[in-house]
C-alpha atoms as a PDB file:
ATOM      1  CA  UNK A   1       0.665 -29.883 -36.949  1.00  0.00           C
ATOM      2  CA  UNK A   2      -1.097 -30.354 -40.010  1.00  0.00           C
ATOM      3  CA  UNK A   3      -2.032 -27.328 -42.458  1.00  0.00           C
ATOM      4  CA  UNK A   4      -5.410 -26.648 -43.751  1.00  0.00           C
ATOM      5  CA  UNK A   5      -6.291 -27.276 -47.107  1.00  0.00           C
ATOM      6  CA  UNK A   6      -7.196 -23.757 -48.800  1.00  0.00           C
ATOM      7  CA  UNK A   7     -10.047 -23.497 -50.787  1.00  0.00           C
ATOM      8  CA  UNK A   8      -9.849 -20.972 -53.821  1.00  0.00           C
ATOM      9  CA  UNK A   9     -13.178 -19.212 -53.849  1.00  0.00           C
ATOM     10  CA  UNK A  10     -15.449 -20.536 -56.946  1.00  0.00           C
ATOM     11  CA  UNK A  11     -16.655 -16.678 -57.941  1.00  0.00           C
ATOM     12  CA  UNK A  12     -14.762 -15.003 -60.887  1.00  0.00           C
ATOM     13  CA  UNK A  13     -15.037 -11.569 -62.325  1.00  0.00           C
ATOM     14  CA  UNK A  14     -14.991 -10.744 -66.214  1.00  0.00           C
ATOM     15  CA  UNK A  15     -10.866  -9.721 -66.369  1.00  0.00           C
ATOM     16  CA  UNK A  16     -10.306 -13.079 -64.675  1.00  0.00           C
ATOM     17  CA  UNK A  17     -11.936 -15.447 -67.259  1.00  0.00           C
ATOM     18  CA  UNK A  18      -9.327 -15.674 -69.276  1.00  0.00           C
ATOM     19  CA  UNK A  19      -7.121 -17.062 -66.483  1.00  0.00           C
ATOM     20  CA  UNK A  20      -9.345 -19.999 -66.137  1.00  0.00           C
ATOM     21  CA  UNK A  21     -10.893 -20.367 -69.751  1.00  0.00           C
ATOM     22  CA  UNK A  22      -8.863 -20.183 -72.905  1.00  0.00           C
ATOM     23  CA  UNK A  23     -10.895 -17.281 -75.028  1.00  0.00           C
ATOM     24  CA  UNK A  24     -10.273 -14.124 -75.169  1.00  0.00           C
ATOM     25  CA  UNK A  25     -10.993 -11.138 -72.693  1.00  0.00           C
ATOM     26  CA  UNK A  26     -13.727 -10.143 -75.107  1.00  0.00           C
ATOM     27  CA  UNK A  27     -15.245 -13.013 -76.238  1.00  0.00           C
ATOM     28  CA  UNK A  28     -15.042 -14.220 -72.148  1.00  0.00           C
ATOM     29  CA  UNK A  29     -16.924 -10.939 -70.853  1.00  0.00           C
ATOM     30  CA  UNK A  30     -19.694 -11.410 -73.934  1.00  0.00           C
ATOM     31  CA  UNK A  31     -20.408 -15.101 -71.981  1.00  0.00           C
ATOM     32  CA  UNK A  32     -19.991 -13.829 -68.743  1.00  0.00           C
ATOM     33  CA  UNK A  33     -23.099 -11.242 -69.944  1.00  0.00           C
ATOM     34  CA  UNK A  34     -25.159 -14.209 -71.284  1.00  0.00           C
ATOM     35  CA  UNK A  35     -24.616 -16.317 -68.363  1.00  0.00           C
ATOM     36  CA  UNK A  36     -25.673 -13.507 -66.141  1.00  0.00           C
ATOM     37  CA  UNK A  37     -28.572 -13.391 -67.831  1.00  0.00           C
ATOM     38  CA  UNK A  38     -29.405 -16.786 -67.615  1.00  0.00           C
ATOM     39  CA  UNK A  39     -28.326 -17.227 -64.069  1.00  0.00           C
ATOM     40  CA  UNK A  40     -31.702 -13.589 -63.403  1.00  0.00           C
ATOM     41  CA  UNK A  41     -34.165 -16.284 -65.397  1.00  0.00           C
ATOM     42  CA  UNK A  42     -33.311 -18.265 -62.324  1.00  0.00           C
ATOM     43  CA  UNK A  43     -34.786 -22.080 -64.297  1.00  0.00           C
ATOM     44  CA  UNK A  44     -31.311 -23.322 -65.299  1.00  0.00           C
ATOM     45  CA  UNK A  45     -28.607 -21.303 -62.920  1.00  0.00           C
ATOM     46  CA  UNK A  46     -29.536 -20.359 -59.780  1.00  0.00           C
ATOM     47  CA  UNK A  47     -29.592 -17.051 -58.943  1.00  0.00           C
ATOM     48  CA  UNK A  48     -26.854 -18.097 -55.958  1.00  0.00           C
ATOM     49  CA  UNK A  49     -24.311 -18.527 -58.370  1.00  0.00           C
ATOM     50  CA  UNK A  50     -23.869 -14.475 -58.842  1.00  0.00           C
ATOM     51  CA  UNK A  51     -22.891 -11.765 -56.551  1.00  0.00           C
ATOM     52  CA  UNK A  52     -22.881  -8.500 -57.244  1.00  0.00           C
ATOM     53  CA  UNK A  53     -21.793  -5.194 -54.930  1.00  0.00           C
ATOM     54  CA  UNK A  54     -22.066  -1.645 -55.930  1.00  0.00           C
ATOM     55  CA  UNK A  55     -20.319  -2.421 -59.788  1.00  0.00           C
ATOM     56  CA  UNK A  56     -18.717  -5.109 -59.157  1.00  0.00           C
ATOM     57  CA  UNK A  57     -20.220  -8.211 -60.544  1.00  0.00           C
ATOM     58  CA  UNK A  58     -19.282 -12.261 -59.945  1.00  0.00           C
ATOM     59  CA  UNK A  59     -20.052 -15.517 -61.217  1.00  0.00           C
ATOM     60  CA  UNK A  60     -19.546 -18.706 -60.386  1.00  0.00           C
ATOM     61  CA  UNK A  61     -16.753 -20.436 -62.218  1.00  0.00           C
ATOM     62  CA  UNK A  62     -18.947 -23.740 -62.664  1.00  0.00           C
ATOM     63  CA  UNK A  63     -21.569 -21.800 -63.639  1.00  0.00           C
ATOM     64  CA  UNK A  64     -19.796 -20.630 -66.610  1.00  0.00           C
ATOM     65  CA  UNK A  65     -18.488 -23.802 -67.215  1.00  0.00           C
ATOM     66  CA  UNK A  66     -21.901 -25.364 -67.477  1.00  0.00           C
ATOM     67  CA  UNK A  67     -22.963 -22.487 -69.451  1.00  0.00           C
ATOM     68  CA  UNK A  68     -19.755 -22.769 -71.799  1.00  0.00           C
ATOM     69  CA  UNK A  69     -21.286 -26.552 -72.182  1.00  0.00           C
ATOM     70  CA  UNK A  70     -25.368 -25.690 -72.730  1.00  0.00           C
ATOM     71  CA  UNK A  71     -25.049 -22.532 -73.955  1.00  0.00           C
ATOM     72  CA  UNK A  72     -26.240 -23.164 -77.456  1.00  0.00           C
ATOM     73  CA  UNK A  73     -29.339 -24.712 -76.143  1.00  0.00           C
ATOM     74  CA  UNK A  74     -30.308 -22.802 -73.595  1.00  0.00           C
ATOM     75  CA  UNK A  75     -30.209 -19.935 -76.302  1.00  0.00           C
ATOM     76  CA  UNK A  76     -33.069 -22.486 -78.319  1.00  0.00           C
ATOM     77  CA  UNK A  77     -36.065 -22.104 -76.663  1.00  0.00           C
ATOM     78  CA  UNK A  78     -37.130 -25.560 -77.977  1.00  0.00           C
ATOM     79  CA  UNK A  79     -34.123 -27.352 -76.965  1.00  0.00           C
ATOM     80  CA  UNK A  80     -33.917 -25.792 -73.590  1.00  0.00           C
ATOM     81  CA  UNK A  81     -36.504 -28.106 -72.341  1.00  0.00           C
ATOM     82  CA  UNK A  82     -33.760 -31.143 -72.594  1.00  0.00           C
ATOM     83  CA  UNK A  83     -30.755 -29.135 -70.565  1.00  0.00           C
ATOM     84  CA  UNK A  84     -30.850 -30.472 -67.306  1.00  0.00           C
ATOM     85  CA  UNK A  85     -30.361 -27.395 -64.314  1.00  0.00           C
ATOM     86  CA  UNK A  86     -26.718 -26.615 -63.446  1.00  0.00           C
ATOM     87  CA  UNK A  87     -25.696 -28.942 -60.345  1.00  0.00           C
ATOM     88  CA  UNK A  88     -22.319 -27.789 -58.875  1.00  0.00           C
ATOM     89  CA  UNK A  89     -21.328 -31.428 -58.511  1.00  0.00           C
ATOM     90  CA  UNK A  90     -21.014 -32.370 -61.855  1.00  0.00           C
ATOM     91  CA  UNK A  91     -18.894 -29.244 -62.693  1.00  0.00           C
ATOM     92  CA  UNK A  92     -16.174 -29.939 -60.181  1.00  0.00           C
ATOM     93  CA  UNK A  93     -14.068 -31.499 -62.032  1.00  0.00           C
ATOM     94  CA  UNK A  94     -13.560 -28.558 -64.838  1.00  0.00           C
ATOM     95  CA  UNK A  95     -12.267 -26.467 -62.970  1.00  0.00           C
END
């Protein structure tokens, strides 16, 4: 009989970052708080990519990842315009 393939779930909290990302806990929870906010304006990061219960709060890991990559400009109001919207396909392979 053949075993499953498990599937590590995609959402991270802000102590976890940096298990995945190499920054530090600080710097890591100050772009988890910018990439909430980004993911409530709901244009760029859909609002799917977050989960939050009672104070708990999670985030996609691609999510930050594409957010680690546009960040910048999507801080630009100017050169927002040009970042296209986060697609979880084309993130799959950072993590």
């Amino acid at each position: 009989m053949e075993r499953e393939r498990v599937i590590l779930p995609d959402m991270i909290r802000k102590k976890d970052i940096p298990k995945y990302f190499p920054m530090s806990r600080t710097k890591g929870e100050e772009i988890f708080k910018l990439t909430w906010e980004e993911a409530e304006r709901g244009d760029k990061i859909p609002i799917q990519c977050t989960a939050e219960y009672d104070s708990l709060k999670y985030i996609s890991r691609k999510a930050y990842a594409y957010y680690l990559h546009y960040g910048m400009r999507l801080q630009d109001s100017i050169a927002r315009k040009s970042v296209p919207p986060f697609s979880a396909v084309e993130y799959q392979d950072y993590i």
